[in-house]
Tab-separated table of C-alpha atoms in Angstrom:
chain	number	residue	atom	x	y	z
A	1	MET	CA	-29.750	-90.416	4.153
A	2	SER	CA	-29.843	-88.970	7.644
A	3	ARG	CA	-30.102	-91.189	10.702
A	4	PHE	CA	-32.206	-90.310	13.692
A	5	GLU	CA	-34.072	-91.892	16.575
A	6	LEU	CA	-37.469	-93.405	15.848
A	7	VAL	CA	-40.035	-94.374	18.454
A	8	ALA	CA	-42.716	-97.023	17.992
A	9	SER	CA	-45.498	-96.724	20.546
A	10	ALA	CA	-47.223	-99.883	21.718
A	11	THR	CA	-50.132	-100.974	23.886
A	12	PHE	CA	-49.021	-102.009	27.372
A	13	GLY	CA	-48.021	-105.671	27.330
A	14	LEU	CA	-47.147	-105.788	23.631
A	15	GLU	CA	-43.692	-104.221	23.820
A	16	ALA	CA	-41.897	-107.549	23.294
A	17	VAL	CA	-44.014	-108.330	20.222
A	18	VAL	CA	-43.327	-104.926	18.668
A	19	LYS	CA	-39.633	-105.298	19.501
A	20	ARG	CA	-39.448	-108.534	17.507
A	21	GLU	CA	-41.194	-106.856	14.575
A	22	ILE	CA	-38.737	-103.946	14.550
A	23	GLU	CA	-35.760	-106.298	14.745
A	24	ALA	CA	-37.224	-108.381	11.913
A	25	LEU	CA	-37.105	-105.233	9.756
A	26	GLY	CA	-33.374	-105.004	10.479
A	27	TYR	CA	-33.283	-102.271	13.129
A	28	ALA	CA	-31.686	-102.558	16.562
A	29	ILE	CA	-33.603	-101.444	19.650
A	30	THR	CA	-31.711	-98.806	21.649
A	31	ASP	CA	-34.263	-98.310	24.427
A	32	SER	CA	-37.392	-100.111	25.603
A	33	ARG	CA	-39.854	-98.706	28.134
A	34	ASP	CA	-43.505	-99.152	28.961
A	35	GLY	CA	-45.422	-98.366	25.818
A	36	ARG	CA	-42.570	-97.344	23.531
A	37	LEU	CA	-39.491	-98.708	21.775
A	38	THR	CA	-36.661	-96.556	20.404
A	39	TYR	CA	-34.453	-97.505	17.469
A	40	MET	CA	-32.172	-95.834	14.929
A	41	GLY	CA	-33.255	-95.419	11.344
A	42	ASP	CA	-33.373	-93.206	8.285
A	43	GLU	CA	-36.135	-91.971	5.974
A	44	ARG	CA	-36.547	-95.461	4.503
A	45	ALA	CA	-36.983	-96.837	8.015
A	46	ILE	CA	-39.918	-94.456	8.519
A	47	VAL	CA	-41.558	-95.776	5.358
A	48	ARG	CA	-40.814	-99.429	6.075
A	49	SER	CA	-41.938	-99.212	9.710
A	50	ASN	CA	-45.285	-97.676	8.827
A	51	LEU	CA	-45.933	-100.235	6.105
A	52	TRP	CA	-44.894	-103.346	8.048
A	53	LEU	CA	-45.386	-102.941	11.801
A	54	ARG	CA	-48.502	-104.950	12.643
A	55	CYS	CA	-48.713	-104.420	16.399
A	56	ALA	CA	-47.335	-100.898	17.010
A	57	ASP	CA	-49.738	-97.987	17.503
A	58	ARG	CA	-47.726	-95.264	15.734
A	59	VAL	CA	-44.222	-94.446	14.493
A	60	TYR	CA	-42.612	-91.187	15.617
A	61	VAL	CA	-39.415	-89.261	15.056
A	62	LYS	CA	-37.885	-88.473	18.432
A	63	MET	CA	-37.071	-84.760	18.414
A	64	ALA	CA	-35.766	-84.427	21.983
A	65	GLU	CA	-36.049	-85.490	25.597
A	66	PHE	CA	-35.172	-83.082	28.414
A	67	LYS	CA	-36.169	-81.837	31.849
A	68	ALA	CA	-38.328	-78.727	32.170
A	69	VAL	CA	-39.890	-77.276	35.320
A	70	THR	CA	-40.565	-73.773	33.972
A	71	PHE	CA	-42.266	-72.550	30.817
A	72	GLU	CA	-39.095	-70.665	29.920
A	73	GLU	CA	-37.077	-73.903	29.961
A	74	LEU	CA	-39.712	-75.597	27.847
A	75	PHE	CA	-39.776	-72.731	25.350
A	76	GLN	CA	-36.012	-72.345	24.950
A	77	GLN	CA	-35.246	-76.057	24.589
A	78	THR	CA	-38.088	-76.581	22.134
A	79	ALA	CA	-37.059	-73.540	20.084
A	80	GLY	CA	-33.533	-74.933	19.893
A	81	LEU	CA	-34.631	-77.999	17.920
A	82	PRO	CA	-34.180	-78.166	14.102
A	83	TRP	CA	-37.853	-77.973	13.180
A	84	GLU	CA	-37.028	-76.567	9.751
A	85	GLU	CA	-35.500	-79.918	8.795
A	86	TRP	CA	-38.986	-81.407	8.973
A	87	ILE	CA	-41.616	-78.661	8.676
A	88	PRO	CA	-41.563	-76.559	5.485
A	89	LEU	CA	-42.756	-72.975	5.092
A	90	ASP	CA	-46.329	-74.030	4.284
A	91	GLY	CA	-46.469	-76.895	6.816
A	92	LYS	CA	-49.613	-77.217	8.907
A	93	PHE	CA	-48.721	-78.376	12.393
A	94	THR	CA	-50.631	-79.077	15.582
A	95	VAL	CA	-49.409	-79.836	19.110
A	96	VAL	CA	-50.979	-82.493	21.357
A	97	GLY	CA	-49.762	-84.118	24.524
A	98	SER	CA	-50.083	-85.190	28.135
A	99	SER	CA	-48.585	-84.395	31.518
A	100	VAL	CA	-48.291	-86.764	34.495
A	101	LYS	CA	-46.764	-85.965	37.906
A	102	SER	CA	-45.000	-82.861	36.578
A	103	VAL	CA	-44.691	-79.236	37.678
A	104	LEU	CA	-45.906	-78.188	34.236
A	105	HIS	CA	-49.186	-80.016	34.596
A	106	SER	CA	-51.441	-77.861	32.413
A	107	VAL	CA	-51.658	-79.550	29.023
A	108	PRO	CA	-53.200	-76.515	27.220
A	109	ALA	CA	-50.456	-74.247	28.579
A	110	CYS	CA	-47.720	-76.663	27.460
A	111	GLN	CA	-49.340	-76.932	24.036
A	112	SER	CA	-49.301	-73.159	23.680
A	113	ILE	CA	-45.660	-72.802	24.757
A	114	ILE	CA	-44.433	-75.560	22.435
A	115	LYS	CA	-46.420	-74.143	19.508
A	116	LYS	CA	-44.972	-70.661	20.102
A	117	ALA	CA	-41.436	-72.061	20.325
A	118	ILE	CA	-41.786	-73.900	17.006
A	119	VAL	CA	-43.273	-70.831	15.328
A	120	LYS	CA	-40.400	-68.701	16.641
A	121	ARG	CA	-37.829	-71.123	15.239
A	122	LEU	CA	-39.542	-71.287	11.836
A	123	GLN	CA	-39.965	-67.505	11.690
A	124	GLN	CA	-36.229	-67.056	12.165
A	125	THR	CA	-35.418	-69.753	9.615
A	126	TYR	CA	-37.805	-68.669	6.860
A	127	GLU	CA	-37.675	-64.941	7.721
A	128	VAL	CA	-41.445	-64.517	7.754
A	129	GLU	CA	-43.921	-63.379	10.374
A	130	THR	CA	-46.968	-65.453	9.446
A	131	PHE	CA	-47.544	-68.911	7.997
A	132	GLN	CA	-50.275	-69.974	5.579
A	133	GLU	CA	-50.258	-73.607	6.808
A	134	THR	CA	-51.703	-74.872	3.526
A	135	GLY	CA	-49.298	-77.785	3.067
A	136	ALA	CA	-48.862	-81.233	4.566
A	137	ALA	CA	-49.949	-81.974	8.144
A	138	TYR	CA	-47.476	-82.431	10.995
A	139	THR	CA	-48.467	-83.496	14.501
A	140	VAL	CA	-46.079	-82.737	17.356
A	141	ARG	CA	-46.705	-84.836	20.455
A	142	PHE	CA	-45.255	-84.168	23.901
A	143	ALA	CA	-45.373	-86.373	26.990
A	144	PHE	CA	-44.426	-85.021	30.424
A	145	LEU	CA	-43.615	-87.561	33.131
A	146	LYS	CA	-42.057	-86.434	36.407
A	147	ASP	CA	-40.780	-83.217	34.772
A	148	GLN	CA	-39.117	-85.079	31.887
A	149	VAL	CA	-40.627	-84.156	28.537
A	150	LEU	CA	-40.414	-86.272	25.409
A	151	ILE	CA	-41.116	-84.439	22.143
A	152	LEU	CA	-42.083	-86.503	19.110
A	153	LEU	CA	-43.140	-85.937	15.502
A	154	ASP	CA	-45.901	-88.296	14.339
A	155	THR	CA	-45.100	-89.932	10.990
A	156	SER	CA	-48.191	-92.184	10.883
A	157	GLY	CA	-51.171	-89.858	11.113
A	158	GLU	CA	-54.087	-92.149	11.896
A	159	GLY	CA	-53.150	-95.007	14.220
A	160	LEU	CA	-51.579	-98.042	12.581
A	161	HIS	CA	-54.629	-100.128	13.514
A	162	LYS	CA	-56.438	-98.252	10.741
A	163	ARG	CA	-55.546	-100.747	7.997
A	164	GLY	CA	-58.225	-99.477	5.660
A	165	TYR	CA	-60.169	-102.717	5.233
A	166	LYS	CA	-62.697	-102.374	8.045
A	167	THR	CA	-65.561	-100.786	6.150
A	168	HIS	CA	-68.108	-102.769	8.183
A	169	ALA	CA	-67.870	-102.969	11.977
A	170	VAL	CA	-69.868	-104.472	14.846
A	171	ALA	CA	-70.122	-103.587	18.523
A	172	ALA	CA	-66.930	-103.711	20.627
A	173	PRO	CA	-64.485	-104.702	17.861
A	174	ILE	CA	-60.923	-105.588	18.776
A	175	LYS	CA	-58.223	-103.356	17.315
A	176	GLU	CA	-56.323	-104.740	14.348
A	177	THR	CA	-52.978	-104.199	16.107
A	178	MET	CA	-54.158	-106.175	19.156
A	179	ALA	CA	-55.539	-108.960	16.969
A	180	ALA	CA	-52.220	-109.233	15.122
A	181	ALA	CA	-50.390	-109.463	18.446
A	182	LEU	CA	-52.669	-112.238	19.719
A	183	ILE	CA	-51.917	-114.207	16.567
A	184	GLN	CA	-48.170	-113.666	16.795
A	185	LEU	CA	-48.212	-114.779	20.444
A	186	SER	CA	-49.777	-118.068	19.342
A	187	PHE	CA	-48.097	-120.737	17.245
A	188	PHE	CA	-50.051	-119.933	14.120
A	189	LYS	CA	-48.292	-120.183	10.785
A	190	PRO	CA	-49.355	-121.045	7.226
A	191	GLY	CA	-50.516	-124.633	7.058
A	192	ARG	CA	-52.020	-124.720	10.549
A	193	ILE	CA	-55.760	-124.534	11.119
A	194	LEU	CA	-57.071	-121.420	12.846
A	195	VAL	CA	-60.633	-121.032	14.141
A	196	ASP	CA	-62.298	-117.980	15.671
A	197	PRO	CA	-65.754	-119.102	16.863
A	198	MET	CA	-66.778	-115.560	17.911
A	199	CYS	CA	-65.228	-113.536	15.111
A	200	GLY	CA	-67.437	-110.419	15.108
A	201	SER	CA	-66.400	-108.299	12.121
A	202	GLY	CA	-63.558	-110.723	11.364
A	203	THR	CA	-60.536	-108.873	12.713
A	204	ILE	CA	-58.656	-111.892	14.089
A	205	PRO	CA	-59.196	-114.135	11.009
A	206	ILE	CA	-58.338	-111.292	8.619
A	207	GLU	CA	-55.154	-110.378	10.501
A	208	ALA	CA	-54.168	-114.048	10.535
A	209	ALA	CA	-54.671	-114.232	6.771
A	210	LEU	CA	-52.569	-111.100	6.247
A	211	ILE	CA	-49.778	-112.691	8.290
A	212	ALA	CA	-50.071	-116.016	6.464
A	213	ARG	CA	-49.926	-114.291	3.081
A	214	ASN	CA	-47.146	-111.938	4.258
A	215	ILE	CA	-49.211	-108.903	3.254
A	216	ALA	CA	-47.892	-105.650	4.728
A	217	PRO	CA	-50.635	-104.293	7.037
A	218	GLY	CA	-50.178	-100.713	5.821
A	219	LEU	CA	-50.169	-101.527	2.128
A	220	ASN	CA	-53.624	-100.135	1.379
A	221	ARG	CA	-53.660	-96.920	3.418
A	222	ARG	CA	-51.977	-93.531	3.504
A	223	PHE	CA	-49.670	-92.041	6.136
A	224	ALA	CA	-49.077	-88.466	7.270
A	225	SER	CA	-45.411	-88.534	6.274
A	226	GLU	CA	-46.251	-89.457	2.662
A	227	GLY	CA	-46.884	-85.780	2.054
A	228	TRP	CA	-43.681	-84.553	3.686
A	229	ASP	CA	-41.059	-82.872	1.497
A	230	CYS	CA	-38.249	-84.285	3.632
A	231	ILE	CA	-39.053	-87.877	2.589
A	232	GLU	CA	-38.574	-88.664	-1.080
A	233	LYS	CA	-41.706	-89.909	-2.823
A	234	ASP	CA	-39.624	-92.586	-4.538
A	235	LEU	CA	-39.053	-94.270	-1.164
A	236	TRP	CA	-42.758	-94.879	-0.760
A	237	THR	CA	-43.012	-96.175	-4.324
A	238	GLU	CA	-40.041	-98.513	-3.884
A	239	GLU	CA	-41.160	-99.905	-0.531
A	240	ARG	CA	-44.742	-100.431	-1.667
A	241	ARG	CA	-43.523	-102.245	-4.771
A	242	ALA	CA	-41.272	-104.437	-2.617
A	243	ALA	CA	-44.201	-105.155	-0.281
A	244	TYR	CA	-46.391	-106.252	-3.203
A	245	GLU	CA	-43.612	-108.522	-4.454
A	246	ALA	CA	-43.247	-110.042	-0.968
A	247	ILE	CA	-46.841	-111.307	-0.857
A	248	ASP	CA	-46.981	-115.099	-0.611
A	249	HIS	CA	-49.782	-116.191	-2.924
A	250	GLY	CA	-48.938	-119.882	-2.692
A	251	SER	CA	-49.066	-120.617	1.049
A	252	GLN	CA	-51.765	-122.960	2.341
A	253	VAL	CA	-54.138	-120.983	4.577
A	254	HIS	CA	-57.005	-122.623	6.495
A	255	ILE	CA	-59.021	-120.183	8.614
A	256	LEU	CA	-62.580	-120.618	9.877
A	257	ALA	CA	-64.524	-117.557	11.105
A	258	CYS	CA	-67.848	-118.109	12.884
A	259	ASP	CA	-70.323	-115.897	14.720
A	260	ILE	CA	-73.850	-116.338	15.978
A	261	ASP	CA	-74.887	-113.025	14.380
A	262	PRO	CA	-75.425	-113.322	10.595
A	263	ARG	CA	-74.907	-109.553	10.294
A	264	ALA	CA	-71.466	-109.900	11.820
A	265	ILE	CA	-70.597	-112.626	9.325
A	266	GLU	CA	-71.708	-110.441	6.429
A	267	ALA	CA	-69.571	-107.590	7.792
A	268	ALA	CA	-66.607	-109.951	8.196
A	269	LYS	CA	-66.964	-111.158	4.608
A	270	GLU	CA	-67.011	-107.603	3.265
A	271	ASN	CA	-63.967	-106.680	5.363
A	272	ALA	CA	-62.081	-109.752	4.140
A	273	ILE	CA	-62.819	-108.759	0.552
A	274	GLU	CA	-61.484	-105.248	1.228
A	275	ALA	CA	-58.346	-106.775	2.764
A	276	GLY	CA	-57.877	-109.078	-0.228
A	277	VAL	CA	-57.921	-112.288	1.843
A	278	ASP	CA	-61.483	-113.538	1.367
A	279	ASP	CA	-60.097	-116.623	-0.405
A	280	CYS	CA	-58.248	-117.599	2.807
A	281	ILE	CA	-61.243	-117.668	5.156
A	282	GLU	CA	-64.331	-119.869	5.435
A	283	PHE	CA	-67.240	-118.015	7.070
A	284	CYS	CA	-70.070	-119.684	9.017
A	285	ALA	CA	-73.061	-118.031	10.697
A	286	CYS	CA	-73.436	-120.248	13.758
A	287	GLY	CA	-73.018	-120.099	17.521
A	288	ILE	CA	-70.035	-121.450	19.414
A	289	ARG	CA	-71.851	-124.593	20.578
A	290	ARG	CA	-72.674	-125.585	17.028
A	291	THR	CA	-69.206	-124.621	15.788
A	292	MET	CA	-67.396	-126.730	18.387
A	293	SER	CA	-69.719	-129.727	18.017
A	294	GLN	CA	-69.387	-129.612	14.240
A	295	LEU	CA	-65.602	-129.463	14.486
A	296	CYS	CA	-65.685	-132.549	16.686
A	297	GLY	CA	-68.051	-134.226	14.224
A	298	ALA	CA	-65.930	-133.219	11.274
A	299	ALA	CA	-62.852	-134.598	13.000
A	300	ALA	CA	-64.588	-137.914	13.631
A	301	ALA	CA	-65.884	-138.059	10.060
A	302	ALA	CA	-62.458	-137.262	8.636
A	303	GLU	CA	-60.899	-139.963	10.801
A	304	ASN	CA	-63.443	-142.506	9.572
A	305	GLY	CA	-63.177	-141.394	5.977
A	306	GLU	CA	-66.796	-140.204	5.988
A	307	ALA	CA	-68.436	-136.935	4.925
A	308	LEU	CA	-70.951	-135.099	7.040
A	309	ALA	CA	-74.382	-134.517	5.622
A	310	ALA	CA	-74.913	-130.838	4.932
A	311	GLY	CA	-77.761	-130.133	7.344
A	312	GLU	CA	-78.228	-126.878	9.205
A	313	GLU	CA	-76.481	-123.708	8.096
A	314	GLY	CA	-72.753	-123.730	8.740
A	315	SER	CA	-72.492	-127.509	9.029
A	316	GLY	CA	-71.456	-130.358	6.820
A	317	GLU	CA	-68.551	-130.808	4.486
A	318	ALA	CA	-67.473	-127.163	4.788
A	319	LEU	CA	-65.940	-127.976	8.168
A	320	LEU	CA	-64.043	-131.097	7.071
A	321	PRO	CA	-60.926	-129.127	6.030
A	322	PHE	CA	-60.740	-127.887	9.633
A	323	ALA	CA	-60.715	-131.339	11.214
A	324	ARG	CA	-56.959	-131.807	11.288
A	325	GLU	CA	-55.036	-132.268	14.482
A	326	ARG	CA	-53.195	-129.412	16.155
A	327	GLY	CA	-55.598	-126.664	15.209
A	328	ILE	CA	-55.654	-123.302	16.993
A	329	ILE	CA	-58.572	-121.404	18.458
A	330	ILE	CA	-57.933	-117.674	18.911
A	331	THR	CA	-60.878	-115.626	20.084
A	332	ASN	CA	-62.004	-112.447	21.799
A	333	PRO	CA	-65.361	-113.310	23.398
A	334	PRO	CA	-67.792	-110.725	24.773
A	335	TYR	CA	-66.750	-109.751	28.282
A	336	GLY	CA	-70.180	-110.184	29.908
A	337	GLN	CA	-70.087	-107.001	31.979
A	338	ARG	CA	-73.874	-106.474	32.064
A	339	ILE	CA	-76.481	-108.388	34.068
A	340	GLY	CA	-77.219	-111.775	32.532
A	341	GLU	CA	-74.265	-111.749	30.145
A	342	GLN	CA	-71.880	-113.442	32.591
A	343	ASP	CA	-74.112	-116.515	32.770
A	344	GLU	CA	-73.958	-116.789	28.993
A	345	MET	CA	-70.169	-116.362	29.077
A	346	ASP	CA	-69.880	-119.169	31.630
A	347	LYS	CA	-71.757	-121.435	29.215
A	348	ILE	CA	-69.330	-120.463	26.434
A	349	TYR	CA	-66.364	-121.264	28.694
A	350	LYS	CA	-67.909	-124.688	29.379
A	351	VAL	CA	-68.209	-125.402	25.645
A	352	LEU	CA	-64.538	-124.525	25.156
A	353	LYS	CA	-63.570	-126.569	28.208
A	354	TYR	CA	-65.150	-129.755	26.866
A	355	PHE	CA	-63.855	-129.178	23.350
A	356	ALA	CA	-60.294	-128.842	24.715
A	357	LYS	CA	-60.769	-132.006	26.758
A	358	ASP	CA	-62.004	-133.996	23.751
A	359	ASN	CA	-59.393	-132.490	21.373
A	360	PRO	CA	-56.126	-132.350	23.371
A	361	THR	CA	-53.951	-131.564	20.337
A	362	TRP	CA	-55.772	-128.272	19.730
A	363	SER	CA	-54.481	-125.044	21.294
A	364	LEU	CA	-56.687	-122.335	22.773
A	365	PHE	CA	-55.804	-118.638	22.998
A	366	LEU	CA	-58.453	-116.423	24.587
A	367	ILE	CA	-58.457	-112.810	25.782
A	368	THR	CA	-60.934	-111.797	28.475
A	369	SER	CA	-61.297	-109.448	31.438
A	370	ASP	CA	-62.842	-112.272	33.508
A	371	LYS	CA	-60.257	-113.057	36.199
A	372	THR	CA	-62.072	-116.285	37.112
A	373	PHE	CA	-61.682	-117.782	33.636
A	374	GLU	CA	-59.058	-120.397	34.565
A	375	LYS	CA	-61.220	-121.699	37.411
A	376	LYS	CA	-64.220	-121.981	35.095
A	377	PHE	CA	-62.095	-123.585	32.367
A	378	GLY	CA	-60.912	-126.199	34.829
A	379	ARG	CA	-57.140	-125.754	34.667
A	380	PRO	CA	-54.497	-123.019	34.761
A	381	ALA	CA	-53.201	-121.586	31.499
A	382	ASP	CA	-49.808	-122.676	30.228
A	383	ARG	CA	-48.995	-118.995	29.801
A	384	ARG	CA	-50.826	-115.754	30.482
A	385	ARG	CA	-50.150	-112.150	29.552
A	386	LYS	CA	-51.702	-109.010	31.010
A	387	LEU	CA	-52.987	-106.695	28.284
A	388	PHE	CA	-55.268	-103.713	27.837
A	389	ASN	CA	-57.972	-104.199	25.230
A	390	GLY	CA	-58.904	-100.546	24.770
A	391	ASN	CA	-59.262	-99.226	28.311
A	392	VAL	CA	-60.232	-102.608	29.727
A	393	GLU	CA	-57.633	-104.621	31.644
A	394	ALA	CA	-57.636	-108.132	30.261
A	395	CYS	CA	-55.566	-111.305	30.280
A	396	TYR	CA	-54.508	-113.413	27.319
A	397	TYR	CA	-54.839	-117.054	28.405
A	398	GLN	CA	-52.751	-119.512	26.405
A	399	TYR	CA	-53.358	-123.264	26.424
A	400	HIS	CA	-50.935	-125.276	24.301
A	401	GLY	CA	-52.160	-128.469	22.695
A	402	GLU	CA	-50.315	-131.767	22.999
A	403	LYS	CA	-47.718	-132.508	20.352
């Protein structure tokens, strides 16, 4: 097999998480910059990376990186690349990209030049004038920054956050890749309790269950490079079979997903079924105040050897399995950016504050754009990490429970 440079793109702030994932697959990082990590790999590495990377946005083949301040330089250097090694005679390819602080600042013009250069190269290779473009899809991406252009070939197609299980969504969902990163930045592992009291469509609980069961995040979706002639179909078959065999069906998983909106809970249940982890998650349609008070009550009942009476919806014995010490709360609350919402968010912060005070062995991990959160929570976070949840600058506040 050939070896070449691969690039995994990542949301700002998650580079270290993606780096650990790549290294866990057995590949050494050769370069790490804001938003992307470069490593060496072969065709199998393309397959394995797409199937297993939980927190990366996409996986690319790095075609070249060079300086270009004229369209002629851009054309000649692009035309000099071995496009025929990747794109066949009937390949359908598009060119997308960006340009920042560069002489060649017109994105449409750069797209046109790069497209013409690739066509010229393929015309010379295949000795044809026109192309039918009826075959597999290939997306060429370029990124200009201060006159340096990086040219990549997208192996993923749709972003890696598109796991394939989210058939039901609610407003402002968190991306699956971000949710997986939040979990991996916590101390969650099979056997520990995890609670998301504002779960929405269930992304955080479902991603946690996938991690606990060691289910490859890309197992139930397709990738652009699956249709490429240059990657043997047997590689996809072999790696998918290995991923199925790697699933841990015996691990103890205890995850509680709650939301005040019954429609969100129904969506979360359906998504968990699609993901194949509905047996790992207990769902409750209740608000955060009720969830936290019930957890405290369940903890007290468990300590006294008593069972709670099953009263209002989402209460009672169902919460007893979540009453152990050293549980984890991971949540992505609404950001309260409209009038009136911030007051409600402050009340939610107060509920979490008193729960943490009464349950010091529990850990809290919360992502929010509210820069006053620590003041409202009553103490500084043990760790914090700046992230971008979509286009919104946020911070991941991490409070570690007592051992």
